[in-house]
Amino acid sequence: MRYKELTFEGRNAVLEAFRSGKTIDKLFILDGSSDGPIKTIIREAKKTDCIINFVDKERLDRLSGTNRHQGVVAIGAAYDYASVEDILANARDKGEDPFIFILDEIEDPHNLGAIIRTANQAGAHGVIIPKRRAVGLTATVAKTSAGAINYTPVAKVTNISKTIEELKKEGLWFVCADMGGETMYNLDLKGPIGLVIGNEGNGVSRLVKEKCDFIASIPMKGDIDSLNASVAAGVLAYEIVRQRMA
């Protein structure tokens, strides 16, 4: 298991944990605290999917390992992130054309966990997520992935568009999911490929979409016009699997 739990105590430590991009699952604050530093911590926490709990001093004392919590304790889930090169090496070691999932600002930890699970089952060599404006590898993600998080490398990058450009130099082609694209069954999705899945509400961002070689649509026969992000990822992934097997 690559999972371990981290505890951050004290106002400065907790604030820096949020600002540095650490993945924080739960934040515990002394009930009734409302001074400036606490408000700043709460504001940073609300930018993430962190669960905020207001608790009494006894609860904070039990959570604290130093007894110097200053009215705030944060609990984070830490994983060993891979690098993009690790993912490419994974494909080389298996003697296979690279198959990579790239996620453009997925915010729901349940979606991320489900996508990692699908990536593992579809034989993908890794998953790439952005450092900002997206969920990281939290305990919820780990649980939803049903253990796949321990076998499928996940890399965090600063810029998705730039990463796509760099991977194109390694011979990869990129397909993104979008309703306005070509029906996925009409596309040649064999060979080294990256599957790009967009944000739950806005889809793939314009800049990322412009970097993709193919835009694939999934045939819709129902009364609503979209699929859940993790379901769309699964449908497209298995069309790629079908073509790679053929």
XYZ file of N, CA and C in Angstrom:
738
model
N 0.843 -1.194 0.000
C 0.000 0.000 0.000
C 0.880 1.246 0.000
N 0.509 2.224 -0.816
C 1.259 3.474 -0.861
C 0.605 4.539 0.005
N -0.450 4.182 0.722
C -1.207 5.142 1.513
C -0.588 5.359 2.881
N -0.549 6.585 3.295
C -0.220 6.886 4.681
C -0.971 8.161 5.061
N -1.248 8.291 6.335
C -2.016 9.437 6.814
C -1.071 10.464 7.433
N -1.298 11.739 7.105
C -0.484 12.823 7.630
C -1.346 13.728 8.495
N -0.773 14.229 9.592
C -1.475 15.167 10.458
C -0.702 16.481 10.504
N -1.417 17.585 10.270
C -0.827 18.910 10.343
C -1.470 19.646 11.511
N -0.649 20.236 12.370
C -1.157 20.917 13.561
C -0.635 22.341 13.634
N -1.463 23.243 14.127
C -1.056 24.632 14.262
C -1.460 25.440 13.048
N -1.707 26.709 13.278
C -2.266 27.547 12.222
C -1.340 27.710 11.018
N -0.081 27.980 11.267
C 0.847 28.166 10.146
C 1.043 26.872 9.362
N 1.191 25.768 10.093
C 1.417 24.481 9.429
C 0.233 24.082 8.558
N -0.975 24.279 9.080
C -2.169 23.912 8.316
C -2.344 24.825 7.110
N -2.143 26.113 7.305
C -2.290 27.052 6.186
C -1.290 26.749 5.080
N -0.043 26.478 5.445
C 0.974 26.154 4.442
C 0.675 24.834 3.747
N 0.074 23.889 4.473
C -0.297 22.613 3.854
C -1.297 22.845 2.723
N -2.287 23.685 2.972
C -3.258 23.997 1.923
C -2.598 24.746 0.766
N -1.822 25.764 1.090
C -1.232 26.614 0.044
C -0.200 25.889 -0.798
N 0.434 24.878 -0.248
C 1.445 24.138 -1.005
C 0.844 23.005 -1.830
N -0.481 22.856 -1.749
C -1.133 21.842 -2.569
C -1.234 20.472 -1.937
N -0.940 20.361 -0.636
C -1.109 19.075 0.039
C -2.586 18.654 -0.031
N -2.811 17.370 -0.137
C -4.176 16.854 -0.165
C -4.683 16.696 1.258
N -5.658 17.509 1.639
C -6.230 17.479 2.983
C -7.643 16.925 2.893
N -7.900 15.856 3.633
C -9.225 15.237 3.627
C -10.160 15.890 4.640
N -9.640 16.147 5.852
C -10.493 16.662 6.924
C -9.776 17.772 7.685
N -10.541 18.800 8.025
C -10.026 19.919 8.800
C -10.857 20.029 10.077
N -10.177 20.077 11.217
C -10.851 20.192 12.512
C -10.485 21.532 13.137
N -11.511 22.335 13.463
C -11.312 23.673 14.009
C -12.053 23.797 15.327
N -11.421 24.477 16.287
C -12.055 24.694 17.583
C -13.348 25.475 17.407
N -14.427 24.903 17.892
C -15.738 25.530 17.760
C -15.729 26.927 18.375
N -16.234 27.892 17.629
C -16.289 29.268 18.109
C -15.137 30.123 17.632
N -14.096 29.528 17.055
C -12.954 30.302 16.551
C -13.348 31.045 15.278
N -13.036 32.336 15.235
C -13.417 33.122 14.049
C -12.455 34.271 13.792
N -11.216 34.167 14.317
C -10.266 35.257 14.101
C -9.706 35.204 12.677
N -8.865 36.147 12.355
C -8.343 36.281 10.996
C -7.641 35.050 10.459
N -6.667 34.490 11.197
C -5.975 33.293 10.687
C -6.913 32.117 10.445
N -7.888 31.928 11.346
C -8.830 30.827 11.163
C -9.687 31.057 9.920
N -10.134 32.297 9.709
C -10.924 32.607 8.514
C -10.110 32.346 7.247
N -8.823 32.658 7.288
C -7.955 32.413 6.122
C -7.840 30.916 5.850
N -7.674 30.131 6.898
C -7.583 28.674 6.738
C -8.880 28.121 6.165
N -10.007 28.590 6.682
C -11.301 28.118 6.179
C -11.473 28.489 4.704
N -11.046 29.691 4.349
C -11.154 30.123 2.947
C -10.331 29.222 2.031
N -9.112 28.872 2.460
C -8.282 27.975 1.658
C -8.900 26.582 1.589
N -9.473 26.119 2.703
C -10.078 24.787 2.734
C -11.254 24.689 1.785
N -12.022 25.771 1.665
C -13.200 25.757 0.805
C -12.859 25.729 -0.682
N -11.604 25.951 -1.016
C -11.166 25.833 -2.411
C -10.965 24.372 -2.799
N -11.000 23.498 -1.814
C -10.779 22.070 -2.046
C -12.035 21.291 -1.662
N -11.938 19.961 -1.716
C -13.073 19.125 -1.306
C -12.926 18.664 0.143
N -12.111 19.378 0.903
C -11.875 19.056 2.305
C -13.163 19.180 3.123
N -13.353 18.270 4.058
C -14.495 18.310 4.973
C -14.091 19.117 6.211
N -14.871 20.158 6.533
C -14.565 21.043 7.656
C -15.440 20.665 8.852
N -14.792 20.422 9.990
C -15.504 20.038 11.214
C -15.174 21.030 12.325
N -16.194 21.526 13.015
C -15.995 22.374 14.185
C -16.201 21.502 15.422
N -15.176 21.407 16.250
C -15.191 20.447 17.363
C -14.745 21.123 18.655
N -14.932 20.418 19.762
C -14.516 20.976 21.050
C -13.022 20.717 21.283
N -12.482 21.353 22.324
C -11.048 21.267 22.596
C -10.619 19.835 22.905
N -11.466 19.067 23.578
C -11.112 17.692 23.913
C -10.859 16.861 22.658
N -11.685 17.078 21.637
C -11.495 16.335 20.371
C -10.173 16.732 19.718
N -9.873 18.016 19.722
C -8.609 18.466 19.134
C -7.418 17.915 19.906
N -7.534 17.873 21.219
C -6.436 17.337 22.026
C -6.180 15.864 21.704
N -7.255 15.125 21.442
C -7.099 13.696 21.104
C -6.450 13.530 19.726
N -6.779 14.436 18.811
C -6.213 14.356 17.466
C -4.751 14.801 17.433
N -4.399 15.675 18.358
C -3.072 16.277 18.356
C -2.017 15.327 18.892
N -0.867 15.359 18.245
C 0.251 14.569 18.735
C 1.232 15.413 19.517
N 1.099 16.734 19.439
C 2.046 17.645 20.076
C 1.407 18.478 21.181
N 0.053 18.529 21.186
C -0.701 19.375 22.115
C -0.422 20.861 21.885
N 0.007 21.192 20.670
C 0.229 22.598 20.298
C -0.545 22.893 19.018
N -1.808 22.501 19.003
C -2.604 22.599 17.787
C -3.150 23.994 17.502
N -3.149 24.887 18.480
C -3.634 26.265 18.308
C -5.072 26.312 17.770
N -5.833 25.287 18.086
C -7.234 25.294 17.680
C -7.498 24.777 16.282
N -6.506 24.140 15.643
C -6.724 23.636 14.287
C -5.831 22.423 14.002
N -6.451 21.377 13.472
C -5.743 20.162 13.065
C -6.275 19.735 11.706
N -5.383 19.354 10.805
C -5.783 18.876 9.478
C -5.252 17.459 9.276
N -6.070 16.629 8.651
C -5.686 15.250 8.357
C -5.620 15.079 6.841
N -4.505 14.598 6.364
C -4.328 14.416 4.924
C -3.999 12.987 4.573
N -4.274 12.633 3.335
C -3.893 11.328 2.801
C -2.754 11.536 1.822
N -1.682 10.840 2.019
C -0.515 11.030 1.162
C -0.225 9.767 0.363
N 0.098 9.953 -0.895
C 0.462 8.843 -1.775
C 1.746 9.196 -2.502
N 2.401 8.197 -2.985
C 3.589 8.426 -3.796
C 3.160 8.643 -5.236
N 3.170 9.897 -5.677
C 2.825 10.179 -7.066
C 3.953 9.701 -7.978
N 3.557 9.237 -9.140
C 4.525 8.833 -10.154
C 4.902 10.050 -10.996
N 5.844 9.865 -11.898
C 6.160 10.885 -12.899
C 5.615 10.415 -14.245
N 5.533 11.331 -15.199
C 5.089 10.954 -16.541
C 6.055 9.928 -17.126
N 7.325 10.087 -16.855
C 8.317 9.123 -17.341
C 8.092 7.739 -16.739
N 7.660 7.688 -15.483
C 7.337 6.390 -14.866
C 6.227 5.684 -15.645
N 5.243 6.460 -16.083
C 4.119 5.883 -16.828
C 4.592 5.350 -18.179
N 5.426 6.118 -18.865
C 5.965 5.661 -20.152
C 6.839 4.416 -19.954
N 7.603 4.405 -18.864
C 8.454 3.235 -18.573
C 7.600 2.008 -18.300
N 6.449 2.207 -17.682
C 5.523 1.103 -17.412
C 5.093 0.439 -18.721
N 4.795 1.275 -19.731
C 4.416 0.739 -21.043
C 5.588 0.004 -21.692
N 6.787 0.595 -21.611
C 7.964 -0.041 -22.213
C 8.254 -1.384 -21.556
N 8.146 -1.429 -20.241
C 8.426 -2.680 -19.529
C 7.479 -3.797 -19.942
N 6.254 -3.430 -20.314
C 5.266 -4.425 -20.725
C 5.309 -4.704 -22.226
N 6.158 -3.953 -22.939
C 6.259 -4.137 -24.382
C 4.997 -3.728 -25.118
N 4.316 -2.697 -24.608
C 3.040 -2.261 -25.178
C 3.099 -0.801 -25.599
N 2.247 -0.444 -26.582
C 2.087 0.965 -26.916
C 1.474 1.689 -25.723
N 1.974 2.868 -25.379
C 1.431 3.584 -24.225
C -0.071 3.858 -24.354
N -0.772 3.693 -23.262
C -2.203 3.998 -23.145
C -2.351 4.760 -21.828
N -2.649 6.055 -21.937
C -2.639 6.930 -20.767
C -3.962 7.682 -20.649
N -4.499 7.758 -19.447
C -5.656 8.601 -19.162
C -5.151 9.977 -18.717
N -5.708 11.031 -19.310
C -5.388 12.395 -18.875
C -6.693 13.062 -18.446
N -6.728 13.539 -17.207
C -7.962 14.070 -16.636
C -7.855 15.578 -16.481
N -8.762 16.291 -17.130
C -8.736 17.755 -17.166
C -9.691 18.322 -16.111
N -9.158 18.549 -14.905
C -9.889 19.199 -13.813
C -11.080 18.381 -13.288
N -10.878 17.080 -13.118
C -11.887 16.264 -12.442
C -11.906 16.657 -10.962
N -13.082 17.019 -10.447
C -13.188 17.560 -9.093
C -13.802 16.584 -8.086
N -14.548 15.620 -8.546
C -15.248 14.693 -7.649
C -14.331 13.507 -7.321
N -14.016 13.291 -6.048
C -13.126 12.174 -5.699
C -13.691 10.812 -6.086
N -15.023 10.670 -6.088
C -15.629 9.396 -6.498
C -15.395 9.157 -7.996
N -15.485 10.224 -8.799
C -15.199 10.076 -10.224
C -13.737 9.703 -10.450
N -12.830 10.383 -9.750
C -11.411 10.076 -9.930
C -11.118 8.637 -9.531
N -11.642 8.206 -8.398
C -11.410 6.829 -7.977
C -11.948 5.819 -8.970
N -13.157 6.084 -9.486
C -13.758 5.172 -10.466
C -12.953 5.144 -11.759
N -12.425 6.293 -12.176
C -11.635 6.349 -13.408
C -10.317 5.597 -13.238
N -9.683 5.734 -12.087
C -8.443 4.980 -11.840
C -8.724 3.483 -11.871
N -9.852 3.085 -11.316
C -10.236 1.669 -11.347
C -10.429 1.189 -12.776
N -11.120 1.997 -13.587
C -11.328 1.646 -14.994
C -10.010 1.597 -15.746
N -9.140 2.573 -15.487
C -7.835 2.603 -16.156
C -7.059 1.326 -15.882
N -7.108 0.878 -14.644
C -6.408 -0.350 -14.281
C -6.974 -1.552 -15.030
N -8.289 -1.676 -15.054
C -8.924 -2.820 -15.696
C -8.779 -2.787 -17.215
N -8.678 -1.581 -17.781
C -8.539 -1.455 -19.232
C -7.094 -1.621 -19.687
N -6.184 -1.786 -18.740
C -4.787 -1.992 -19.099
C -4.026 -0.716 -19.376
N -4.554 0.433 -18.938
C -3.834 1.690 -19.124
C -2.564 1.683 -18.288
N -1.564 2.410 -18.749
C -0.270 2.405 -18.076
C -0.143 3.494 -17.016
N -1.134 4.370 -16.949
C -1.086 5.397 -15.919
C -2.146 6.456 -16.145
N -2.287 7.321 -15.141
C -3.258 8.410 -15.159
C -2.522 9.701 -14.837
N -2.856 10.765 -15.563
C -2.243 12.074 -15.331
C -3.325 13.056 -14.897
N -3.063 13.772 -13.792
C -4.004 14.766 -13.290
C -3.267 16.091 -13.099
N -3.996 17.216 -13.103
C -3.346 18.517 -12.871
C -3.149 18.794 -11.387
N -2.188 19.637 -11.072
C -1.908 19.971 -9.679
C -2.970 20.884 -9.091
N -3.584 21.708 -9.916
C -4.527 22.696 -9.417
C -5.921 22.462 -9.994
N -6.919 22.981 -9.284
C -8.320 22.950 -9.721
C -8.793 21.523 -10.015
N -8.321 20.591 -9.229
C -8.728 19.192 -9.412
C -8.492 18.443 -8.115
N -9.243 17.373 -7.920
C -9.061 16.555 -6.727
C -7.760 15.765 -6.841
N -7.101 15.566 -5.703
C -5.898 14.757 -5.665
C -6.207 13.358 -5.141
N -5.177 12.650 -4.730
C -5.346 11.276 -4.260
C -5.720 11.278 -2.786
N -7.002 11.369 -2.518
C -7.510 11.386 -1.155
C -7.905 9.979 -0.721
N -8.267 9.862 0.556
C -8.721 8.573 1.062
C -9.996 8.119 0.349
N -10.876 9.076 0.007
C -12.101 8.735 -0.730
C -11.772 8.177 -2.108
N -10.795 8.795 -2.768
C -10.354 8.302 -4.082
C -9.824 6.880 -3.947
N -9.017 6.652 -2.922
C -8.440 5.314 -2.720
C -9.525 4.274 -2.528
N -10.514 4.607 -1.706
C -11.595 3.657 -1.437
C -12.396 3.369 -2.699
N -12.726 4.419 -3.460
C -13.537 4.244 -4.665
C -12.785 3.477 -5.739
N -11.457 3.595 -5.748
C -10.666 2.883 -6.766
C -10.606 1.391 -6.506
N -11.089 0.947 -5.340
C -11.108 -0.483 -4.972
C -9.715 -1.099 -5.028
N -8.713 -0.317 -4.636
C -7.349 -0.839 -4.592
C -6.529 -0.567 -5.832
N -7.166 -0.118 -6.919
C -6.434 0.110 -8.170
C -5.372 1.194 -8.024
N -5.567 2.088 -7.057
C -4.615 3.174 -6.838
C -3.230 2.643 -6.476
N -3.165 1.419 -5.985
C -1.889 0.823 -5.607
C -1.158 0.160 -6.770
N -1.802 0.083 -7.916
C -1.210 -0.600 -9.065
C -1.101 0.287 -10.306
N -1.910 1.326 -10.377
C -1.907 2.205 -11.551
C -1.212 3.512 -11.201
N -0.076 3.822 -11.825
C 0.647 5.058 -11.500
C -0.195 6.301 -11.810
N -0.153 7.264 -10.895
C -0.842 8.535 -11.087
C 0.199 9.649 -10.992
N 0.283 10.469 -12.022
C 1.233 11.581 -12.053
C 0.484 12.902 -11.957
N 1.073 13.867 -11.265
C 0.519 15.216 -11.160
C 1.387 16.151 -11.985
N 0.768 16.955 -12.843
C 1.536 17.886 -13.676
C 0.990 19.294 -13.517
N 1.827 20.270 -13.811
C 1.431 21.670 -13.677
C 0.524 22.107 -14.811
N 0.800 21.630 -16.019
C 0.084 22.103 -17.196
C -0.286 20.918 -18.093
N -1.583 20.639 -18.199
C -2.047 19.504 -19.004
C -1.716 19.703 -20.481
N -1.952 20.904 -21.009
C -1.694 21.160 -22.440
C -0.228 20.941 -22.786
N 0.658 21.436 -21.941
C 2.087 21.260 -22.188
C 2.481 19.792 -22.102
N 1.883 19.073 -21.165
C 2.177 17.638 -21.029
C 1.751 16.883 -22.282
N 0.591 17.232 -22.840
C 0.140 16.600 -24.085
C 1.149 16.861 -25.198
N 1.632 18.105 -25.301
C 2.627 18.424 -26.333
C 3.888 17.584 -26.173
N 4.328 17.421 -24.936
C 5.538 16.631 -24.689
C 5.314 15.156 -25.013
N 4.127 14.642 -24.709
C 3.837 13.238 -24.999
C 3.665 12.990 -26.498
N 3.249 14.000 -27.226
C 3.167 13.851 -28.686
C 4.556 13.586 -29.275
N 5.571 14.166 -28.655
C 6.942 13.933 -29.116
C 7.359 12.483 -28.881
N 6.655 11.800 -27.958
C 6.917 10.382 -27.700
C 6.076 9.475 -28.597
N 5.318 10.101 -29.507
C 4.552 9.323 -30.471
C 3.098 9.097 -30.127
N 2.596 9.702 -29.046
C 1.200 9.484 -28.662
C 0.254 10.369 -29.471
N -0.935 9.816 -29.739
C -2.061 10.561 -30.278
C -3.067 10.756 -29.152
N -3.879 11.813 -29.272
C -4.800 12.121 -28.174
C -6.236 12.245 -28.665
N -7.121 11.625 -27.891
C -8.557 11.693 -28.174
C -9.257 12.213 -26.927
N -10.160 13.166 -27.113
C -10.928 13.667 -25.976
C -12.411 13.417 -26.210
N -13.136 13.339 -25.112
C -14.575 13.107 -25.182
C -15.304 14.442 -25.264
N -16.165 14.576 -26.278
C -16.953 15.799 -26.431
C -18.159 15.499 -27.318
N -19.307 16.046 -26.946
C -20.532 15.755 -27.691
C -20.473 16.177 -29.148
N -19.646 17.196 -29.455
C -19.602 17.703 -30.814
C -18.629 16.981 -31.718
N -18.069 15.872 -31.256
C -17.051 15.186 -32.038
C -17.592 14.117 -32.971
N -16.669 13.394 -33.575
C -16.987 12.271 -34.455
C -17.370 11.067 -33.601
N -18.361 10.302 -34.073
C -18.752 9.095 -33.335
C -17.536 8.206 -33.114
N -17.351 7.753 -31.887
C -16.113 7.067 -31.508
C -15.854 5.815 -32.345
N -16.907 5.172 -32.846
C -16.734 3.947 -33.624
C -16.109 4.208 -34.998
N -16.103 5.474 -35.416
C -15.537 5.825 -36.719
C -14.076 6.258 -36.638
N -13.514 6.279 -35.437
C -12.150 6.764 -35.244
C -11.168 5.601 -35.101
N -9.954 5.809 -35.598
C -8.878 4.832 -35.426
C -8.152 5.163 -34.133
N -8.401 4.376 -33.093
C -7.852 4.655 -31.768
C -6.792 3.642 -31.351
N -6.158 3.023 -32.330
C -5.091 2.059 -32.043
C -3.767 2.786 -31.879
N -2.763 2.063 -31.418
C -1.429 2.625 -31.264
C -1.265 3.396 -29.966
N -0.162 4.137 -29.820
C 0.084 4.912 -28.589
C -0.978 5.998 -28.446
N -1.699 6.018 -27.347
C -2.839 6.930 -27.269
C -3.061 7.459 -25.861
N -3.541 8.689 -25.808
C -3.950 9.301 -24.560
C -5.435 9.608 -24.616
N -6.162 9.215 -23.601
C -7.602 9.463 -23.509
C -7.827 10.620 -22.550
N -8.399 11.709 -23.057
C -8.596 12.922 -22.262
C -10.059 13.027 -21.835
N -10.275 13.113 -20.534
C -11.617 13.242 -19.970
C -11.708 14.577 -19.244
N -12.798 15.328 -19.513
C -12.918 16.674 -18.977
C -13.693 16.769 -17.680
N -13.746 17.983 -17.190
C -14.448 18.333 -15.960
C -15.918 17.925 -16.003
N -16.466 17.561 -14.832
C -17.836 17.064 -14.741
C -18.862 18.037 -15.299
N -18.634 19.338 -15.124
C -19.623 20.313 -15.584
C -19.312 20.937 -16.928
N -18.035 21.263 -17.142
C -17.649 22.022 -18.341
C -16.990 21.185 -19.429
N -16.709 19.941 -19.152
C -16.060 19.107 -20.156
C -14.585 19.459 -20.300
N -14.019 19.090 -21.435
C -12.608 19.371 -21.712
C -12.451 20.853 -22.023
N -11.483 21.494 -21.396
C -11.274 22.923 -21.626
C -10.827 23.191 -23.059
N -11.075 24.404 -23.518
C -10.788 24.757 -24.910
C -9.314 24.548 -25.251
N -8.409 24.995 -24.394
C -6.982 24.884 -24.683
C -6.536 23.434 -24.781
N -7.072 22.584 -23.916
C -6.720 21.168 -23.955
C -7.330 20.504 -25.190
N -8.570 20.856 -25.489
C -9.244 20.266 -26.656
C -8.480 20.574 -27.944
N -7.923 21.786 -28.025
C -7.173 22.174 -29.226
C -5.911 21.337 -29.417
N -5.405 20.750 -28.335
C -4.206 19.918 -28.427
C -4.527 18.484 -28.853
N -5.805 18.102 -28.808
C -6.180 16.721 -29.119
C -6.256 16.491 -30.628
N -5.904 15.285 -31.039
C -5.937 14.928 -32.462
C -7.327 14.490 -32.895
N -8.079 13.871 -31.981
C -9.433 13.408 -32.271
C -10.386 13.917 -31.200
N -11.594 14.207 -31.613
C -12.664 14.514 -30.666
C -13.740 13.465 -30.874
N -13.989 12.681 -29.834
C -14.890 11.539 -29.954
C -16.199 11.800 -29.214
N -17.290 11.462 -29.853
C -18.588 11.536 -29.179
C -19.108 10.125 -28.950
N -19.832 9.958 -27.857
C -20.451 8.680 -27.526
C -21.907 8.733 -27.967
N -22.377 7.775 -28.749
C -23.780 7.803 -29.194
C -24.735 7.858 -28.000
N -25.677 8.781 -28.056
C -26.653 8.960 -26.978
C -28.056 8.662 -27.505
N -28.774 7.771 -26.848
C -30.118 7.397 -27.293
C -31.197 7.787 -26.277
N -30.781 8.367 -25.178
C -31.745 8.687 -24.122
C -32.254 10.112 -24.187
N -32.826 10.563 -23.092
C -33.469 11.870 -23.038
C -32.588 12.953 -22.434
N -31.428 12.584 -21.877
C -30.497 13.585 -21.376
C -29.266 13.563 -22.273
N -28.460 14.614 -22.181
C -27.429 14.786 -23.206
C -26.005 14.495 -22.751
N -25.826 13.871 -21.597
C -24.456 13.614 -21.179
C -24.380 12.423 -20.234
N -23.154 11.913 -20.082
C -22.875 10.823 -19.156
C -22.006 11.343 -18.020
N -22.059 10.670 -16.884
C -21.122 10.929 -15.806
C -19.691 10.786 -16.338
N -18.765 11.611 -15.828
C -17.389 11.615 -16.342
C -16.736 10.241 -16.258
N -16.936 9.533 -15.158
C -16.300 8.222 -15.022
C -16.931 7.195 -15.960
N -18.235 7.315 -16.223
C -18.899 6.397 -17.155
C -18.403 6.668 -18.577
N -18.316 7.949 -18.947
C -17.807 8.301 -20.276
C -16.385 7.775 -20.462
N -15.575 7.898 -19.413
C -14.203 7.388 -19.487
C -14.205 5.884 -19.739
N -15.098 5.166 -19.051
C -15.169 3.721 -19.231
C -15.602 3.315 -20.629
N -16.612 4.014 -21.155
C -17.117 3.680 -22.496
C -16.026 3.887 -23.541
N -15.366 5.038 -23.502
C -14.313 5.319 -24.480
C -13.096 4.421 -24.281
N -12.760 4.155 -23.031
C -11.602 3.302 -22.760
C -11.788 1.921 -23.367
N -12.992 1.384 -23.280
C -13.189 0.035 -23.785
C -13.372 -0.018 -25.295
N -13.669 1.102 -25.928
C -13.577 1.144 -27.388
C -12.110 1.100 -27.795
N -11.262 1.797 -27.023
C -9.823 1.730 -27.277
C -9.313 0.312 -27.049
N -9.759 -0.333 -25.976
C -9.365 -1.721 -25.695
C -9.788 -2.636 -26.842
N -11.017 -2.477 -27.322
C -11.519 -3.317 -28.414
C -10.624 -3.187 -29.658
N -10.279 -1.935 -29.983
C -9.466 -1.725 -31.183
C -8.030 -2.233 -30.984
N -7.490 -2.075 -29.795
C -6.140 -2.583 -29.539
C -6.099 -4.105 -29.594
N -7.159 -4.763 -29.130
C -7.225 -6.222 -29.196
C -7.359 -6.706 -30.635
N -8.078 -5.940 -31.447
C -8.270 -6.345 -32.838
C -6.981 -6.237 -33.624
